[in-house]
Amino acid sequence: MPAIILLSFALALLGAPATAAGKRPNILFIFSDDHAEAAISAYGSHLAKVAPTPHLDRIAREGAIFHNSFCANSICGPSRACILTGKHSHANGFLDNNNSRFDGTQTTFPQLVQDAGYQTALIGKWHLKSNPTGFDHWEILPGQGAYYNPDFLQMGGGKKRFEGYCTDIITDKAIAWLEGGRDKSKPFVLMCQHKAPHRAWSPAPRHLTLFDDIEMPEPASLFDDYGGGRSKTLKEHAMGIAGHMYWGHDMKFHGSKSQFPEHFLSGIANMSYPRMNEAQKRQWDAAYGPKNEKLIAALESGELKGDDVTRWKYQRYIKDYLRCIRAVDENVGRVLDYLDDSGLAGDTIVIYSSDQGFYLGEHGWYDKRWMFEESLAMPFLIRWPGVVPAGAQSQTLIQNIDYAPTFLDIAGAEVPAAMHGRSLVPAFKNPAAPPEDWREAIYYSYFGERTHSVARHDGVRTDRHKLIFFPTTDEWNLFDLEKDPGEMRSVHAEPEYAGTLADMKVLYTRQRATFGVSSATVPQPRLGEGWWKKRHAEKVKAAKAGGYELLFLGDSITHSWENGGKEVFAKYYAPRKTLNLGFSGDRTEHVLWRLLNGELPPEVDPKVAVLMIGTNNTGHSMQEAGETASGIRAILDLLRDRRPEMQVLLLGVFPRGVGPDDPKRKRNGEINAIAETFADGDKIHYLDISGAFLADDRTLPKAVMPDALHPNPRGYAIWAAAMEDKLAEFGGWEKVAPPAGD
Ligand code: CA
């Protein structure tokens, strides 16, 4: 065999996807916000001809376009968190934009590629509330950011305002970093993340009158009636072009008070306008003023009415949206030119994607969130010279949870087993067919939030069918995407789909099991309960003060180390500097939420954690033992990820109920039988101290647990003594002797 073939064979075995032997490629990840596939001409939609995107199309032409690319949770923050962590939302903790804050201490791909020798930078929209971690350089928009004369948060603290249009400025900054901001001896990952074309769709001055002379084609379902057996929650949406467009904010009239309240909502003014300089304001007014006056006259005269008002709103919306995209496309062109001119193009992978899709009037909507195709789909274009065949079209099912493993694979770094996604490198090398052993379906979950009134739902999508479950109304919807690509009819109740429905439900259950999705694993706060919220705030503050060697995690039984267990605690644990994170009434999902939301900051780096949780999962709903155990598993996974060196003492759930046949006692025993298997012989240790509490006939004596659930002071003394050997060993502490006479 010639040496050259042997060499390439060896490289293939190593899985090194470098463009040239020994050299790892750069990754330029260009990412926009709310860019629907239908607004990229390479995807070929009704808008492709009237609003072409030649520079984006160039990436597809010189590389590949993925037609079955999806997000895991169709909103801004959650999609970004999925990308960074390679995990579904319930596991990375960023469930929604209202209540979540990204825990940047968890494992993310930027940290890992940085460790692998890459330079990392992020410029533009971030929207995860906490500051970025794992980047050599970042400069981000605060929150949603502004289209005109935007502020950027600076790495060293504070923010700076820059004159100009956001999409142009982000590109300027990205090119400046490529040119002079990085260590050129290292490969790089640059995430260039645009605000555009996010609501409220404010175009650049140069594009304000683009498309003025044409009528945009309407989607077929602009006047959807939400029938066809689809979930009754569809009608409850607050994201309709007909009913939910704001006079000032969305439609670009001056003031926040609607002149026609029957057609336009009042309350939010155009937020771009006050940020503009005088010249920008003049251009803006020159573009919108005459068109706005014409609309007002037509409404006043009655010339425009009924559905035609909705059509007008659609035109205003879609043109502004596409104008914003024009600037994105031009700026993609600028970056591609820079790569050519600088000689970087040959060694640089270029990916274009967006955090989710968007409704461009389909189903009468703007916005995203639903698991329907338009917002589930994420555009995905990739150019990788020498690896991705030019002009390739792929139908492989890919998802944003795959990006992190992909980038790690490209960087030659190990992909953590806890990541849910898979490397797409094999799919890039041969886009024409799915890689061997590829997924049958993608899993999606939207957790519901106040904004836009979209009900919680989750589901699975194969290459042909989509199954959605709406838990608030207990409804299933099934779509045949081949026969009904517009998803106008749910066939879940149709006899000829009974087999498909059954198969899809099996897939749904299997996917949820694979990713550990259950009510016990989806992080959940109890912020509606004042005492809980207050205790959480106090514990976050205490945690930030740091200096703890021992961590207690659990529910009321742990909480009461501060009450019934106080004296025992003072003797055993106060000297060890212990942080008690027990919260009365908590279940596994609450512990997860707390750990993801400030109770485990970098300042808390204990030697040992003691975890005892689950009895409320049993007590509140007699949850299946396997489900509760999956919640315990999720907490252990989180602790392993954040504190790989910490010893974890997992206690079997304490016995409850007076007699051994108490159903809740039995259920806790079933949980323990599973939890015992979580010990890993390294850092996770399982200990069941039930025997120390129980009488010889296995009844639970009132003398230690008067309510057959919570220990009294004597019970706490028994608890402390029973785990002292292990605890002292793991923490390297001197053993505390039990009180004389016990
Ligand atoms: Ca978005």
Coordinates of N, CA, C and O in Angstrom, one line a residue, residues 579-708:
L579 N -22.8 24.4 54.2 CA -23.9 25.1 53.6 C -25.1 24.2 53.5 O -25.0 23.2 52.8
N580 N -26.2 24.6 54.2 CA -27.4 23.7 54.2 C -28.3 24.2 53.1 O -29.0 25.3 53.2
L581 N -28.5 23.4 52.0 CA -29.4 23.8 50.9 C -30.6 22.8 50.9 O -31.0 22.4 49.9
G582 N -31.1 22.6 52.1 CA -32.3 21.8 52.2 C -33.5 22.8 52.2 O -33.4 23.8 52.9
F583 N -34.5 22.5 51.5 CA -35.7 23.4 51.4 C -37.0 22.5 51.6 O -37.2 21.6 50.8
S584 N -37.7 22.9 52.6 CA -38.9 22.1 52.9 C -39.9 22.0 51.7 O -40.1 23.0 51.0
G585 N -40.3 20.8 51.5 CA -41.3 20.5 50.4 C -40.6 20.4 49.0 O -41.4 20.1 48.0
D586 N -39.3 20.5 48.9 CA -38.7 20.4 47.6 C -38.7 18.9 47.1 O -38.6 18.0 47.8
R587 N -38.9 18.9 45.8 CA -38.7 17.6 45.0 C -37.4 17.8 44.2 O -36.8 18.8 44.2
T588 N -37.1 16.7 43.5 CA -35.8 16.7 42.7 C -35.7 17.9 41.8 O -34.7 18.5 41.6
E589 N -36.9 18.2 41.1 CA -36.9 19.3 40.1 C -36.6 20.7 40.7 O -36.0 21.5 40.0
H590 N -36.9 20.8 42.0 CA -36.7 22.1 42.6 C -35.2 22.2 43.0 O -34.6 23.3 42.9
V591 N -34.6 21.1 43.5 CA -33.2 21.1 43.8 C -32.4 21.4 42.5 O -31.4 22.3 42.5
L592 N -32.8 20.9 41.4 CA -32.1 21.1 40.1 C -32.2 22.6 39.8 O -31.2 23.2 39.4
W593 N -33.3 23.2 39.9 CA -33.5 24.6 39.6 C -32.6 25.5 40.5 O -31.9 26.4 40.0
R594 N -32.6 25.2 41.8 CA -31.8 26.0 42.7 C -30.3 25.9 42.3 O -29.6 26.9 42.4
L595 N -29.8 24.7 42.0 CA -28.4 24.5 41.7 C -28.0 25.3 40.4 O -26.9 25.8 40.3
L596 N -29.0 25.4 39.5 CA -28.8 26.1 38.2 C -28.9 27.6 38.4 O -28.6 28.3 37.4
N597 N -29.5 28.0 39.5 CA -29.8 29.4 39.6 C -29.1 30.1 40.8 O -29.8 30.8 41.6
G598 N -27.9 29.8 41.0 CA -27.1 30.6 41.9 C -26.7 30.0 43.2 O -25.9 30.5 44.0
E599 N -27.2 28.8 43.6 CA -26.8 28.2 44.8 C -25.5 27.4 44.8 O -25.0 26.9 45.8
L600 N -25.0 27.2 43.5 CA -23.7 26.6 43.4 C -22.8 27.4 42.5 O -22.4 27.0 41.5
P601 N -22.5 28.6 43.0 CA -21.5 29.5 42.3 C -20.1 29.0 42.4 O -19.9 28.1 43.3
P602 N -19.2 29.5 41.7 CA -17.8 29.1 41.8 C -17.2 29.2 43.2 O -16.3 28.4 43.6
E603 N -17.8 30.1 44.0 CA -17.3 30.2 45.4 C -17.6 29.0 46.2 O -17.0 28.8 47.3
V604 N -18.6 28.2 45.9 CA -18.9 27.0 46.6 C -18.2 25.9 46.0 O -18.5 25.4 44.9
D605 N -17.1 25.4 46.7 CA -16.3 24.3 46.1 C -16.0 23.4 47.2 O -14.8 23.2 47.7
P606 N -17.0 22.7 47.8 CA -16.8 21.9 49.0 C -16.1 20.6 48.7 O -16.0 20.1 47.5
K607 N -15.6 20.0 49.7 CA -15.0 18.6 49.6 C -16.0 17.6 49.4 O -15.8 16.6 48.7
V608 N -17.1 17.7 50.1 CA -18.2 16.7 50.1 C -19.6 17.3 50.0 O -19.8 18.4 50.6
A609 N -20.4 16.7 49.3 CA -21.9 17.0 49.3 C -22.7 15.8 49.8 O -22.4 14.7 49.4
V610 N -23.7 16.1 50.6 CA -24.6 15.0 51.0 C -25.9 15.3 50.4 O -26.5 16.4 50.6
L611 N -26.4 14.3 49.6 CA -27.7 14.5 48.9 C -28.7 13.5 49.4 O -28.4 12.3 49.4
M612 N -29.9 14.0 49.9 CA -31.0 13.1 50.2 C -32.2 13.8 49.8 O -32.7 14.8 50.3
I613 N -32.8 13.2 48.7 CA -34.0 13.8 48.1 C -34.9 12.8 47.5 O -34.4 11.7 47.1
G614 N -36.2 13.0 47.4 CA -37.1 12.1 46.7 C -38.3 11.8 47.4 O -39.3 11.4 46.8
T615 N -38.3 12.0 48.7 CA -39.5 11.5 49.4 C -40.8 12.4 49.1 O -41.9 11.9 49.2
N616 N -40.5 13.6 48.7 CA -41.7 14.5 48.3 C -42.2 14.1 46.9 O -43.4 14.3 46.6
N617 N -41.3 13.6 46.0 CA -41.7 13.1 44.7 C -42.7 11.9 45.0 O -43.7 11.8 44.3
T618 N -42.4 11.1 46.0 CA -43.3 10.1 46.4 C -44.6 10.6 47.1 O -45.7 10.4 46.7
G619 N -44.3 11.5 48.1 CA -45.4 11.9 49.0 C -46.4 12.8 48.3 O -47.6 12.7 48.5
H620 N -46.0 13.6 47.3 CA -46.9 14.6 46.7 C -47.7 13.9 45.6 O -48.8 14.3 45.3
S621 N -47.2 12.9 44.9 CA -47.9 12.3 43.8 C -47.7 10.8 43.6 O -48.1 10.3 42.6
M622 N -47.1 10.2 44.5 CA -46.7 8.7 44.4 C -46.1 8.5 43.0 O -46.4 7.6 42.2
Q623 N -45.2 9.4 42.7 CA -44.5 9.3 41.4 C -43.8 7.9 41.3 O -43.3 7.4 42.2
E624 N -43.8 7.4 40.1 CA -43.1 6.1 39.8 C -41.6 6.3 40.3 O -41.0 7.3 40.1
A625 N -41.1 5.2 40.9 CA -39.8 5.2 41.5 C -38.7 5.6 40.4 O -37.8 6.3 40.6
G626 N -38.9 5.0 39.2 CA -37.9 5.3 38.1 C -37.8 6.7 37.8 O -36.8 7.3 37.5
E627 N -39.0 7.4 37.8 CA -39.0 8.8 37.5 C -38.3 9.6 38.6 O -37.4 10.5 38.2
T628 N -38.6 9.4 39.8 CA -37.9 10.1 40.9 C -36.4 9.8 40.8 O -35.6 10.7 41.0
A629 N -36.0 8.5 40.6 CA -34.6 8.2 40.5 C -34.0 9.0 39.3 O -32.8 9.4 39.4
S630 N -34.7 9.2 38.2 CA -34.1 10.0 37.1 C -33.8 11.4 37.6 O -32.9 12.0 37.1
G631 N -34.6 11.9 38.5 CA -34.4 13.3 39.1 C -33.1 13.3 39.9 O -32.3 14.2 39.8
I632 N -32.9 12.2 40.7 CA -31.7 12.1 41.5 C -30.5 12.0 40.6 O -29.5 12.6 40.8
R633 N -30.7 11.2 39.5 CA -29.6 11.0 38.5 C -29.2 12.4 37.9 O -28.0 12.7 37.8
A634 N -30.2 13.2 37.6 CA -30.0 14.5 37.0 C -29.2 15.4 37.9 O -28.3 16.1 37.5
I635 N -29.5 15.3 39.2 CA -28.8 16.1 40.2 C -27.3 15.7 40.3 O -26.4 16.5 40.3
L636 N -27.1 14.4 40.3 CA -25.8 13.8 40.4 C -25.0 14.2 39.1 O -23.8 14.6 39.2
D637 N -25.6 14.2 38.0 CA -25.0 14.6 36.7 C -24.5 16.0 36.8 O -23.5 16.4 36.3
L638 N -25.5 16.9 37.3 CA -25.1 18.3 37.4 C -23.9 18.5 38.4 O -23.0 19.2 38.0
L639 N -23.9 17.8 39.5 CA -22.8 17.9 40.5 C -21.5 17.4 39.9 O -20.5 18.1 40.0
R640 N -21.6 16.4 39.1 CA -20.4 15.8 38.5 C -19.8 16.8 37.4 O -18.6 17.0 37.3
D641 N -20.7 17.4 36.7 CA -20.3 18.4 35.7 C -19.7 19.6 36.3 O -18.6 20.1 35.8
R642 N -20.3 20.1 37.4 CA -19.8 21.4 38.0 C -18.6 21.1 38.9 O -17.7 22.0 39.0
R643 N -18.6 20.0 39.6 CA -17.5 19.8 40.6 C -17.0 18.4 40.5 O -17.3 17.5 41.3
P644 N -16.2 18.2 39.4 CA -15.8 16.8 39.2 C -14.9 16.2 40.3 O -14.9 14.9 40.4
E645 N -14.3 17.0 41.1 CA -13.5 16.5 42.2 C -14.2 16.3 43.5 O -13.6 15.7 44.4
M646 N -15.4 16.7 43.6 CA -16.2 16.7 44.9 C -16.7 15.3 45.1 O -17.1 14.6 44.3
Q647 N -16.6 14.8 46.4 CA -17.1 13.6 46.8 C -18.6 13.8 47.1 O -19.0 14.8 47.7
V648 N -19.4 12.9 46.6 CA -20.9 13.0 46.8 C -21.4 11.8 47.6 O -21.2 10.6 47.2
L649 N -21.9 12.1 48.8 CA -22.5 11.0 49.6 C -24.0 11.0 49.3 O -24.8 11.9 49.7
L650 N -24.5 10.1 48.5 CA -25.9 10.0 48.2 C -26.6 9.1 49.2 O -26.3 7.9 49.3
L651 N -27.5 9.6 50.0 CA -28.2 8.8 51.0 C -29.4 8.2 50.4 O -30.2 8.9 49.7
G652 N -29.7 7.0 50.8 CA -31.0 6.4 50.4 C -32.1 7.2 51.1 O -31.9 7.8 52.2
V653 N -33.2 7.4 50.3 CA -34.3 8.1 50.9 C -34.8 7.5 52.2 O -34.9 6.3 52.3
F654 N -35.0 8.3 53.2 CA -35.3 7.8 54.5 C -36.6 7.0 54.5 O -37.5 7.4 53.7
P655 N -36.8 6.1 55.4 CA -38.1 5.4 55.5 C -39.1 6.3 56.0 O -38.9 7.3 56.7
R656 N -40.4 6.1 55.5 CA -41.5 6.9 56.0 C -42.7 6.0 56.2 O -42.7 4.8 55.8
G657 N -43.7 6.5 57.0 CA -44.8 5.6 57.3 C -44.5 4.7 58.5 O -43.3 4.3 58.6
V658 N -45.4 4.4 59.3 CA -45.1 3.7 60.5 C -44.7 2.2 60.2 O -43.7 1.7 60.7
G659 N -45.5 1.6 59.4 CA -45.3 0.1 59.1 C -44.5 -0.1 57.9 O -44.4 0.7 57.0
P660 N -43.8 -1.3 57.8 CA -43.0 -1.6 56.6 C -43.8 -1.8 55.3 O -43.3 -1.7 54.2
D661 N -45.2 -1.9 55.5 CA -46.0 -2.1 54.3 C -46.6 -0.8 53.8 O -47.4 -0.8 52.8
D662 N -46.3 0.3 54.5 CA -46.8 1.6 54.0 C -46.4 1.8 52.6 O -45.3 1.6 52.2
P663 N -47.4 2.1 51.7 CA -47.1 2.2 50.2 C -46.0 3.3 49.9 O -45.2 3.0 49.0
K664 N -46.0 4.3 50.7 CA -44.9 5.4 50.5 C -43.6 4.8 50.9 O -42.5 5.1 50.3
R665 N -43.6 4.1 52.0 CA -42.3 3.5 52.5 C -41.8 2.6 51.4 O -40.6 2.6 51.0
K666 N -42.7 1.8 50.8 CA -42.3 0.8 49.8 C -41.7 1.6 48.5 O -40.8 1.2 47.9
R667 N -42.4 2.6 48.2 CA -42.0 3.4 47.0 C -40.6 4.0 47.2 O -39.8 3.9 46.3
N668 N -40.4 4.5 48.4 CA -39.0 5.0 48.7 C -38.0 3.9 48.6 O -36.9 4.1 48.1
G669 N -38.4 2.7 49.0 CA -37.5 1.6 48.9 C -37.1 1.3 47.4 O -36.0 0.9 47.1
E670 N -38.2 1.4 46.6 CA -37.9 1.1 45.2 C -37.0 2.2 44.6 O -36.1 1.9 43.7
I671 N -37.1 3.4 45.0 CA -36.2 4.5 44.6 C -34.8 4.1 45.0 O -33.9 4.2 44.2
N672 N -34.7 3.7 46.2 CA -33.3 3.4 46.7 C -32.6 2.2 46.0 O -31.4 2.2 45.7
A673 N -33.5 1.3 45.5 CA -32.9 0.1 44.8 C -32.3 0.7 43.5 O -31.3 0.1 43.0
I674 N -32.8 1.7 42.9 CA -32.3 2.3 41.7 C -31.1 3.2 42.1 O -30.0 3.1 41.5
A675 N -31.3 4.0 43.1 CA -30.3 5.0 43.4 C -29.0 4.4 43.8 O -27.9 4.9 43.5
E676 N -29.1 3.2 44.4 CA -27.9 2.4 44.8 C -26.9 2.2 43.6 O -25.7 2.2 43.8
T677 N -27.5 2.0 42.5 CA -26.7 1.7 41.3 C -26.0 3.0 40.7 O -25.2 2.9 39.8
F678 N -26.3 4.1 41.3 CA -25.6 5.4 40.8 C -24.2 5.5 41.4 O -23.5 6.4 40.9
A679 N -23.9 4.8 42.4 CA -22.5 4.8 43.0 C -21.6 4.4 41.9 O -21.8 3.5 41.1
D680 N -20.5 5.2 41.7 CA -19.6 4.9 40.6 C -18.2 4.4 41.0 O -17.3 4.3 40.2
G681 N -18.1 4.1 42.3 CA -16.8 3.6 42.8 C -15.7 4.6 42.8 O -14.5 4.3 43.0
D682 N -16.1 5.8 42.6 CA -15.0 6.9 42.5 C -15.5 8.1 43.4 O -15.0 8.2 44.5
K683 N -16.4 8.9 42.8 CA -16.8 10.1 43.5 C -18.2 10.0 44.1 O -18.6 10.8 45.0
I684 N -19.0 9.2 43.5 CA -20.4 9.1 44.0 C -20.5 7.8 44.9 O -20.2 6.7 44.4
H685 N -20.9 8.0 46.2 CA -21.0 6.9 47.1 C -22.4 6.8 47.6 O -23.0 7.8 47.9
Y686 N -22.9 5.6 47.7 CA -24.3 5.4 48.2 C -24.3 4.9 49.6 O -23.5 4.0 49.9
L687 N -25.2 5.4 50.4 CA -25.3 4.9 51.8 C -26.7 4.9 52.2 O -27.4 6.0 52.2
D688 N -27.2 3.8 52.7 CA -28.6 3.7 53.2 C -28.5 3.5 54.7 O -28.0 2.5 55.2
I689 N -29.0 4.5 55.4 CA -28.9 4.4 56.9 C -30.3 4.1 57.5 O -30.5 4.3 58.7
S690 N -31.2 3.6 56.7 CA -32.6 3.3 57.2 C -32.6 2.5 58.4 O -33.3 2.7 59.4
G691 N -31.7 1.5 58.4 CA -31.7 0.5 59.5 C -31.4 1.2 60.9 O -31.9 0.7 61.9
A692 N -30.7 2.3 60.9 CA -30.4 3.0 62.1 C -31.7 3.6 62.8 O -31.7 3.9 64.0
F693 N -32.7 3.9 61.9 CA -33.9 4.5 62.5 C -35.0 3.5 62.9 O -35.8 3.7 63.7
L694 N -34.9 2.3 62.2 CA -36.0 1.4 62.3 C -35.9 0.5 63.5 O -34.8 0.1 63.9
A695 N -37.0 0.1 64.1 CA -37.1 -0.9 65.1 C -36.8 -2.3 64.5 O -36.8 -2.5 63.3
D696 N -36.7 -3.3 65.4 CA -36.4 -4.7 64.9 C -37.5 -5.2 64.0 O -37.2 -5.9 63.1
D697 N -38.7 -4.8 64.3 CA -39.9 -5.3 63.4 C -40.1 -4.3 62.2 O -41.1 -4.4 61.5
R698 N -39.1 -3.5 62.0 CA -39.0 -2.5 60.8 C -40.1 -1.5 60.9 O -40.5 -0.8 59.9
T699 N -40.7 -1.3 62.0 CA -41.6 -0.1 62.2 C -40.7 1.1 62.5 O -39.6 0.9 62.9
L700 N -41.3 2.3 62.3 CA -40.6 3.5 62.4 C -41.0 4.1 63.8 O -42.1 4.6 63.9
P701 N -40.1 4.1 64.8 CA -40.5 4.5 66.1 C -40.8 6.0 66.2 O -40.0 6.8 65.6
K702 N -41.8 6.3 66.9 CA -42.2 7.7 67.2 C -41.1 8.4 67.9 O -40.9 9.7 67.9
A703 N -40.3 7.7 68.6 CA -39.2 8.2 69.5 C -38.1 8.9 68.6 O -37.3 9.7 69.1
V704 N -38.0 8.5 67.3 CA -37.0 9.2 66.4 C -37.7 10.0 65.3 O -37.1 11.0 64.9
M705 N -38.9 9.5 64.8 CA -39.6 10.3 63.8 C -41.0 10.3 64.2 O -41.9 9.5 63.8
P706 N -41.4 11.3 65.0 CA -42.8 11.4 65.6 C -43.9 11.4 64.5 O -44.9 10.9 64.7
D707 N -43.6 12.0 63.3 CA -44.7 12.1 62.3 C -44.4 11.0 61.2 O -45.0 11.1 60.1
A708 N -43.5 10.1 61.5 CA -43.2 9.0 60.6 C -42.6 9.5 59.3 O -42.8 8.9 58.2

